[in-house]
Amino acid sequence: MGCTVIVDGFYGDTGKGKIVSYLSVKDDIAVCARAGVGPNAGHTVVHEGKTYKLRMIPCGFVNPNAHMMIGVGVLVNPEIVLKEIRETGIEKRFGLDPQCAIIEQKHIVLDQTDENLKDVVKTTGTGTGPCNADRVMRIAKMARDIPELKEYIIDVPLIINKALDEGKNVLIEGTQGTYISLYFGQYPYVTSKDVCASAACSDVGVGPTRVTDVVLVLKSYVTRVGGGVLEGEISSEEAKRRNWDEYGTVTGRQRRAAEFNYNLAKRAAMINGATQIALTKLDILYPSCKGEQNYNNLESEAKAFIKKIEEKVGIPVMLIGTGPSVEDIIDRR
Ligand code: IMP
Ligand code: MG
């Protein structure tokens, strides 16, 4: 598999965490490197009966032989990183870049009080936008300045590129989603940087010529939090009726919901240079698919849905999520 980049083709919360965890275990990876904005992300991993809610640590930690890294582009909240290192027990196989910018209390306060951020953009309030602003102003603190992080500082680009030189497998874990990218989303209802595949590579110090595959993660329906347009949005009551009501991992807010959007999926595949699709939560649309691991056993309507996605987007659906656990997946690779 070489170097695989995992990105979200909608508005975030498509279930990337589960896909990253599955690939980490299945594909015997050497390194899983976290890209994306920072702790505004919330990834849920259900593994061996335990549920982990992660905001900083790569979801690939479930592979005990793999090294977990946070790339230079990612904003770090030291308190959250240290807590998650302890919770996942990865002290001996974790590292982050010396030039990750550090989220401070003042960034969090500003993110939660600034009227535009709070009431218009409706940010997660985790301080990421104000921290990125300070980073651009060249006044941000760096991970290398924080004594508590000292033992974890490593040369992330060197380690990843060396692993690739040696023919090992690497996963680059993107966060957020194509349509909340600062560039490709509906400005100003976006996060504070680009979060597409090229940006994810840049976040961890990997050049575009090294990438083998880009996996576009799409959920079987669309959700978004915060402001901005959501085409085909259904009411929150209707979402509850369909079992599409979801609540933010970081904020607890009910997510807005709409039907699967083929046009958005196709455009996301283009922008990210996607080579394959991972479709998640098929069991929510088709409950008979729950826990299924064999494509042939899917009901015919579910197969027709998958076929339609492949036809409209133009790339194959290789992974299909059929339940919350890492093992609830159909692998067609
Ligand atoms: P910020 O990233 O906290 O500045 O928030 C900007 C917008 O992006 C808001 O609409 C957030 O709800 C949204 N957002 C940021 N991170 C995520 C994520 O990981 N999943 C879904 N939405 C996100
Ligand atoms: Mg999330």
Short mmCIF file of C-alpha atoms and ligand atoms in Angstrom, two decimals:
data_model
loop_
_atom_site.label_atom_id
_atom_site.label_comp_id
_atom_site.label_asym_id
_atom_site.label_seq_id
_atom_site.Cartn_x
_atom_site.Cartn_y
_atom_site.Cartn_z
CA MET A 1 0.00 0.00 0.00
CA GLY A 2 2.92 2.45 0.41
CA CYS A 3 1.77 5.93 1.42
CA THR A 4 -1.99 6.32 1.87
CA VAL A 5 -3.69 9.64 2.59
CA ILE A 6 -7.13 9.53 4.22
CA VAL A 7 -9.37 12.55 3.75
CA ASP A 8 -13.02 13.45 4.24
CA GLY A 9 -15.11 14.21 1.15
CA PHE A 10 -17.93 16.06 2.90
CA TYR A 11 -18.07 18.36 5.96
CA GLY A 12 -16.12 16.28 8.48
CA ASP A 13 -17.50 13.54 10.72
CA THR A 14 -17.74 10.91 7.99
CA GLY A 15 -16.09 8.30 10.21
CA LYS A 16 -12.44 8.67 9.19
CA GLY A 17 -11.29 7.51 12.61
CA LYS A 18 -12.73 4.08 12.13
CA ILE A 19 -11.26 3.76 8.61
CA VAL A 20 -7.80 4.85 9.81
CA SER A 21 -7.95 2.36 12.70
CA TYR A 22 -8.98 -0.48 10.40
CA LEU A 23 -6.23 0.21 7.84
CA SER A 24 -3.63 0.52 10.60
CA VAL A 25 -4.34 -2.95 11.86
CA LYS A 26 -5.05 -4.57 8.51
CA ASP A 27 -2.17 -3.15 6.45
CA ASP A 28 0.68 -3.53 8.92
CA ILE A 29 1.70 0.12 8.91
CA ALA A 30 4.97 1.49 10.30
CA VAL A 31 3.74 5.04 10.88
CA CYS A 32 0.38 6.78 11.26
CA ALA A 33 0.83 10.55 11.01
CA ARG A 34 -1.87 13.00 12.02
CA ALA A 35 -2.49 15.96 9.68
CA GLY A 36 -5.30 18.56 9.76
CA VAL A 37 -6.06 21.60 11.89
CA GLY A 38 -5.80 20.51 15.55
CA PRO A 39 -8.01 19.50 18.50
CA ASN A 40 -11.15 20.89 16.81
CA ALA A 41 -11.40 17.37 15.35
CA GLY A 42 -13.12 14.58 17.21
CA HIS A 43 -12.48 11.00 16.16
CA THR A 44 -14.27 8.04 17.66
CA VAL A 45 -12.55 4.66 17.69
CA VAL A 46 -14.33 1.56 18.99
CA HIS A 47 -11.79 -1.21 19.48
CA GLU A 48 -12.07 -4.45 21.44
CA GLY A 49 -15.17 -3.21 23.22
CA LYS A 50 -13.62 0.09 24.30
CA THR A 51 -14.62 3.51 22.93
CA TYR A 52 -11.93 6.18 22.52
CA LYS A 53 -12.74 9.81 21.73
CA LEU A 54 -9.58 11.30 20.29
CA ARG A 55 -8.82 14.90 19.38
CA MET A 56 -5.04 14.86 18.83
CA ILE A 57 -3.57 11.35 18.77
CA PRO A 58 -3.71 9.46 15.45
CA CYS A 59 -6.48 6.83 15.27
CA GLY A 60 -3.92 4.27 14.11
CA PHE A 61 -2.81 3.73 17.74
CA VAL A 62 -4.79 0.46 17.79
CA ASN A 63 -1.88 -1.17 15.94
CA PRO A 64 0.59 -1.72 18.82
CA ASN A 65 3.60 -1.96 16.46
CA ALA A 66 3.02 1.34 14.66
CA HIS A 67 4.54 4.72 15.48
CA MET A 68 2.11 7.58 16.07
CA MET A 69 3.09 11.09 15.00
CA ILE A 70 1.65 14.58 14.83
CA GLY A 71 2.85 16.60 11.84
CA VAL A 72 4.14 20.16 11.84
CA GLY A 73 0.96 21.62 10.32
CA VAL A 74 -1.16 20.50 13.27
CA LEU A 75 -1.92 22.83 16.19
CA VAL A 76 -1.23 21.20 19.54
CA ASN A 77 -3.02 21.64 22.84
CA PRO A 78 -0.42 20.12 25.22
CA GLU A 79 -2.95 19.21 27.91
CA ILE A 80 -5.07 17.19 25.45
CA VAL A 81 -2.06 15.49 23.83
CA LEU A 82 -0.62 14.41 27.19
CA LYS A 83 -4.00 13.11 28.35
CA GLU A 84 -4.54 11.08 25.19
CA ILE A 85 -0.98 9.67 25.26
CA ARG A 86 -1.79 8.31 28.73
CA GLU A 87 -5.23 7.01 27.78
CA THR A 88 -3.93 5.11 24.75
CA GLY A 89 -0.66 4.03 26.40
CA ILE A 90 1.53 5.07 23.46
CA GLU A 91 4.28 6.83 25.47
CA LYS A 92 7.05 4.77 23.85
CA ARG A 93 5.85 5.08 20.27
CA PHE A 94 4.68 8.67 19.97
CA GLY A 95 6.30 11.84 18.68
CA LEU A 96 5.48 15.30 17.41
CA ASP A 97 7.20 17.95 15.35
CA PRO A 98 9.19 20.67 17.18
CA GLN A 99 7.41 23.32 15.12
CA CYS A 100 3.80 22.35 15.83
CA ALA A 101 2.20 25.61 17.01
CA ILE A 102 0.76 25.62 20.53
CA ILE A 103 -2.80 26.53 21.45
CA GLU A 104 -2.86 28.78 24.51
CA GLN A 105 -5.73 29.77 26.82
CA LYS A 106 -6.01 33.18 25.11
CA HIS A 107 -6.76 31.45 21.78
CA ILE A 108 -9.55 29.41 23.36
CA VAL A 109 -11.05 32.48 25.05
CA LEU A 110 -11.01 34.45 21.80
CA ASP A 111 -12.50 31.55 19.81
CA GLN A 112 -15.36 31.35 22.33
CA THR A 113 -16.07 35.09 22.65
CA ASP A 114 -15.41 36.67 19.25
CA GLU A 115 -18.87 37.34 17.79
CA ASN A 116 -17.98 36.39 14.23
CA LEU A 117 -16.33 33.11 15.24
CA LYS A 118 -18.94 32.20 17.85
CA ASP A 119 -22.21 33.34 16.24
CA VAL A 120 -21.55 33.41 12.48
CA VAL A 121 -18.96 30.74 11.72
CA LYS A 122 -20.00 28.77 14.85
CA THR A 123 -16.55 27.34 15.47
CA THR A 124 -15.77 24.49 17.85
CA GLY A 125 -14.33 27.00 20.34
CA THR A 126 -11.12 25.03 20.72
CA GLY A 127 -8.80 27.95 19.89
CA THR A 128 -7.59 26.69 16.53
CA GLY A 129 -8.50 29.73 14.37
CA PRO A 130 -6.92 32.31 16.70
CA CYS A 131 -3.83 30.08 17.08
CA ASN A 132 -3.40 29.80 13.32
CA ALA A 133 -3.75 33.61 13.12
CA ASP A 134 -0.90 33.99 15.65
CA ARG A 135 1.12 31.44 13.73
CA VAL A 136 0.83 33.56 10.60
CA MET A 137 1.75 36.65 12.63
CA ARG A 138 4.94 34.78 13.65
CA ILE A 139 4.18 35.10 17.38
CA ALA A 140 2.91 31.58 18.19
CA LYS A 141 4.64 29.32 20.72
CA MET A 142 6.15 26.17 19.27
CA ALA A 143 6.12 22.62 20.66
CA ARG A 144 9.90 22.92 21.14
CA ASP A 145 9.22 25.65 23.77
CA ILE A 146 7.09 23.41 26.02
CA PRO A 147 9.11 21.38 28.65
CA GLU A 148 6.29 18.82 29.11
CA LEU A 149 6.52 17.88 25.44
CA LYS A 150 10.33 17.69 25.28
CA GLU A 151 10.59 13.89 25.44
CA TYR A 152 8.23 13.53 22.48
CA ILE A 153 9.93 15.89 20.02
CA ILE A 154 11.10 14.05 16.88
CA ASP A 155 11.92 14.74 13.22
CA VAL A 156 8.57 13.73 11.72
CA PRO A 157 9.32 14.28 7.99
CA LEU A 158 12.61 12.37 8.25
CA ILE A 159 11.07 9.37 10.00
CA ILE A 160 8.14 9.13 7.58
CA ASN A 161 10.22 9.50 4.42
CA LYS A 162 12.76 6.98 5.72
CA ALA A 163 9.99 4.48 6.40
CA LEU A 164 8.80 4.96 2.81
CA ASP A 165 12.37 4.54 1.50
CA GLU A 166 12.48 1.20 3.30
CA GLY A 167 9.26 0.08 1.62
CA LYS A 168 7.15 0.34 4.77
CA ASN A 169 3.52 1.43 4.87
CA VAL A 170 2.52 4.89 6.08
CA LEU A 171 -0.92 6.35 6.75
CA ILE A 172 -1.50 10.10 6.68
CA GLU A 173 -4.62 10.91 8.65
CA GLY A 174 -6.50 13.99 7.48
CA THR A 175 -9.13 15.67 9.65
CA GLN A 176 -12.14 17.95 9.13
CA GLY A 177 -13.56 17.76 5.58
CA THR A 178 -13.22 19.03 2.00
CA TYR A 179 -16.20 21.40 2.32
CA ILE A 180 -15.00 23.06 5.50
CA SER A 181 -11.56 23.69 3.98
CA LEU A 182 -10.54 27.35 4.20
CA TYR A 183 -10.01 27.21 0.41
CA PHE A 184 -12.65 24.83 -0.94
CA GLY A 185 -15.51 25.30 1.53
CA GLN A 186 -18.11 28.09 1.59
CA TYR A 187 -16.13 30.96 3.12
CA PRO A 188 -16.54 32.17 5.88
CA TYR A 189 -18.26 28.96 7.10
CA VAL A 190 -14.99 27.07 7.09
CA THR A 191 -12.13 26.02 9.35
CA SER A 192 -8.85 27.93 9.57
CA LYS A 193 -6.75 26.18 6.92
CA ASP A 194 -6.95 23.91 3.89
CA VAL A 195 -7.59 20.30 4.91
CA CYS A 196 -7.54 18.48 1.55
CA ALA A 197 -5.09 15.76 0.54
CA SER A 198 -2.28 18.07 -0.63
CA ALA A 199 -2.47 20.02 2.62
CA ALA A 200 -2.43 16.80 4.64
CA CYS A 201 0.84 15.80 2.92
CA SER A 202 2.34 19.21 3.60
CA ASP A 203 1.23 18.97 7.25
CA VAL A 204 3.48 15.95 7.82
CA GLY A 205 6.34 16.75 5.41
CA VAL A 206 5.60 14.30 2.59
CA GLY A 207 5.86 15.37 -1.05
CA PRO A 208 3.13 14.65 -3.65
CA THR A 209 5.32 12.21 -5.62
CA ARG A 210 5.41 9.83 -2.65
CA VAL A 211 1.68 9.25 -2.32
CA THR A 212 0.31 5.89 -3.48
CA ASP A 213 -3.38 6.24 -2.69
CA VAL A 214 -5.85 8.86 -1.54
CA VAL A 215 -8.86 7.36 0.22
CA LEU A 216 -11.90 9.64 0.15
CA VAL A 217 -14.15 8.91 3.12
CA LEU A 218 -17.84 9.53 2.43
CA LYS A 219 -20.72 8.85 4.79
CA SER A 220 -23.96 7.30 3.49
CA TYR A 221 -25.71 10.61 4.25
CA VAL A 222 -24.29 14.11 4.76
CA THR A 223 -23.96 16.01 8.03
CA ARG A 224 -22.47 19.34 8.99
CA VAL A 225 -22.18 21.48 12.09
CA GLY A 226 -21.94 25.24 12.24
CA GLY A 227 -23.17 27.81 9.72
CA GLY A 228 -23.36 27.74 5.91
CA VAL A 229 -25.43 26.06 3.22
CA LEU A 230 -26.34 22.38 3.43
CA GLU A 231 -28.08 21.38 0.21
CA GLY A 232 -31.12 19.16 0.75
CA GLU A 233 -31.10 19.71 4.52
CA ILE A 234 -33.82 17.82 6.40
CA SER A 235 -35.37 18.90 9.72
CA SER A 236 -33.84 17.73 12.98
CA GLU A 237 -37.05 15.73 13.66
CA GLU A 238 -36.76 13.99 10.30
CA ALA A 239 -33.08 13.29 11.01
CA LYS A 240 -34.08 11.62 14.29
CA ARG A 241 -36.74 9.56 12.53
CA ARG A 242 -34.15 8.27 10.04
CA ASN A 243 -31.55 7.65 12.73
CA TRP A 244 -29.34 10.29 11.10
CA ASP A 245 -29.21 12.46 14.22
CA GLU A 246 -25.62 12.74 15.32
CA TYR A 247 -24.03 14.83 18.04
CA GLY A 248 -20.59 16.46 17.85
CA THR A 249 -17.72 14.59 19.50
CA VAL A 250 -16.13 17.89 20.56
CA THR A 251 -19.12 20.25 20.97
CA GLY A 252 -22.11 17.95 21.63
CA ARG A 253 -24.18 19.97 19.09
CA GLN A 254 -26.75 18.09 16.97
CA ARG A 255 -25.40 17.93 13.44
CA ARG A 256 -27.51 19.14 10.52
CA ALA A 257 -28.30 16.34 8.05
CA ALA A 258 -29.05 15.79 4.33
CA GLU A 259 -29.13 12.95 1.81
CA PHE A 260 -25.96 11.65 0.16
CA ASN A 261 -24.77 14.28 -2.34
CA TYR A 262 -23.21 12.83 -5.51
CA ASN A 263 -22.11 16.22 -6.87
CA LEU A 264 -20.21 17.08 -3.70
CA ALA A 265 -18.66 13.60 -3.71
CA LYS A 266 -17.50 13.95 -7.31
CA ARG A 267 -15.97 17.37 -6.76
CA ALA A 268 -14.24 16.19 -3.58
CA ALA A 269 -12.74 13.26 -5.49
CA MET A 270 -11.34 15.76 -8.01
CA ILE A 271 -9.90 18.22 -5.48
CA ASN A 272 -8.28 15.47 -3.43
CA GLY A 273 -7.07 13.34 -6.35
CA ALA A 274 -8.86 10.42 -4.73
CA THR A 275 -8.12 6.89 -5.98
CA GLN A 276 -10.75 5.08 -3.94
CA ILE A 277 -13.74 5.63 -1.68
CA ALA A 278 -14.43 4.41 1.83
CA LEU A 279 -18.19 4.54 2.38
CA THR A 280 -19.25 4.63 6.03
CA LYS A 281 -22.44 3.99 7.98
CA LEU A 282 -24.12 1.90 5.31
CA ASP A 283 -25.96 0.10 8.14
CA ILE A 284 -27.76 3.33 9.07
CA LEU A 285 -29.35 3.47 5.59
CA TYR A 286 -29.80 -0.31 5.35
CA PRO A 287 -30.09 -1.89 8.83
CA SER A 288 -29.90 -5.39 7.32
CA CYS A 289 -26.22 -4.65 6.51
CA LYS A 290 -25.23 -4.22 10.16
CA GLY A 291 -21.92 -5.91 11.00
CA GLU A 292 -21.66 -7.44 7.52
CA GLN A 293 -18.14 -8.26 6.29
CA ASN A 294 -19.03 -9.84 2.95
CA TYR A 295 -20.17 -7.70 0.01
CA ASN A 296 -22.18 -10.53 -1.53
CA ASN A 297 -24.46 -10.64 1.52
CA LEU A 298 -25.60 -7.02 1.17
CA GLU A 299 -29.22 -6.46 0.19
CA SER A 300 -29.72 -5.47 -3.44
CA GLU A 301 -30.71 -1.85 -2.70
CA ALA A 302 -27.48 -1.32 -0.78
CA LYS A 303 -25.47 -2.77 -3.67
CA ALA A 304 -27.32 -0.50 -6.10
CA PHE A 305 -26.47 2.53 -3.93
CA ILE A 306 -22.77 1.59 -3.94
CA LYS A 307 -22.81 1.03 -7.70
CA LYS A 308 -24.43 4.41 -8.27
CA ILE A 309 -21.73 6.12 -6.19
CA GLU A 310 -19.00 4.41 -8.23
CA GLU A 311 -20.66 5.42 -11.51
CA LYS A 312 -21.26 9.05 -10.52
CA VAL A 313 -17.92 9.67 -8.78
CA GLY A 314 -15.80 7.57 -11.12
CA ILE A 315 -13.66 5.69 -8.57
CA PRO A 316 -14.25 2.37 -6.76
CA VAL A 317 -15.79 1.96 -3.31
CA MET A 318 -13.19 -0.29 -1.70
CA LEU A 319 -14.12 -0.12 1.98
CA ILE A 320 -17.66 -0.16 3.38
CA GLY A 321 -18.44 0.55 7.02
CA THR A 322 -21.27 -1.56 8.43
CA GLY A 323 -21.12 -0.70 12.14
CA PRO A 324 -19.21 1.28 14.76
CA SER A 325 -16.51 -1.28 15.60
CA VAL A 326 -13.18 -1.47 13.73
CA GLU A 327 -14.13 -4.98 12.54
CA ASP A 328 -17.51 -3.92 11.10
CA ILE A 329 -16.22 -3.41 7.58
CA ILE A 330 -16.29 -4.88 4.08
CA ASP A 331 -12.86 -4.79 2.42
CA ARG A 332 -13.03 -5.17 -1.38
CA ARG A 333 -9.37 -4.35 -2.12
P1 IMP B 1 -13.15 25.74 13.77
O1 IMP B 1 -12.43 24.73 12.97
O2 IMP B 1 -13.29 25.35 15.23
O3 IMP B 1 -12.62 27.13 13.58
O4 IMP B 1 -14.67 25.79 13.23
C1 IMP B 1 -14.99 26.22 11.92
C2 IMP B 1 -16.10 25.36 11.33
O5 IMP B 1 -15.58 24.07 11.05
C3 IMP B 1 -17.29 25.15 12.27
O6 IMP B 1 -18.46 25.04 11.47
C4 IMP B 1 -16.96 23.81 12.91
O7 IMP B 1 -18.13 23.17 13.38
C5 IMP B 1 -16.34 23.07 11.74
N1 IMP B 1 -15.42 21.99 12.16
C6 IMP B 1 -14.15 22.11 12.61
N2 IMP B 1 -13.60 20.92 12.86
C7 IMP B 1 -14.52 20.01 12.54
C8 IMP B 1 -14.53 18.57 12.55
O8 IMP B 1 -13.57 17.89 12.91
N3 IMP B 1 -15.69 17.98 12.14
C9 IMP B 1 -16.76 18.70 11.72
N4 IMP B 1 -16.80 20.03 11.70
C10 IMP B 1 -15.69 20.68 12.10
MG MG B 2 -15.41 14.30 14.03
#
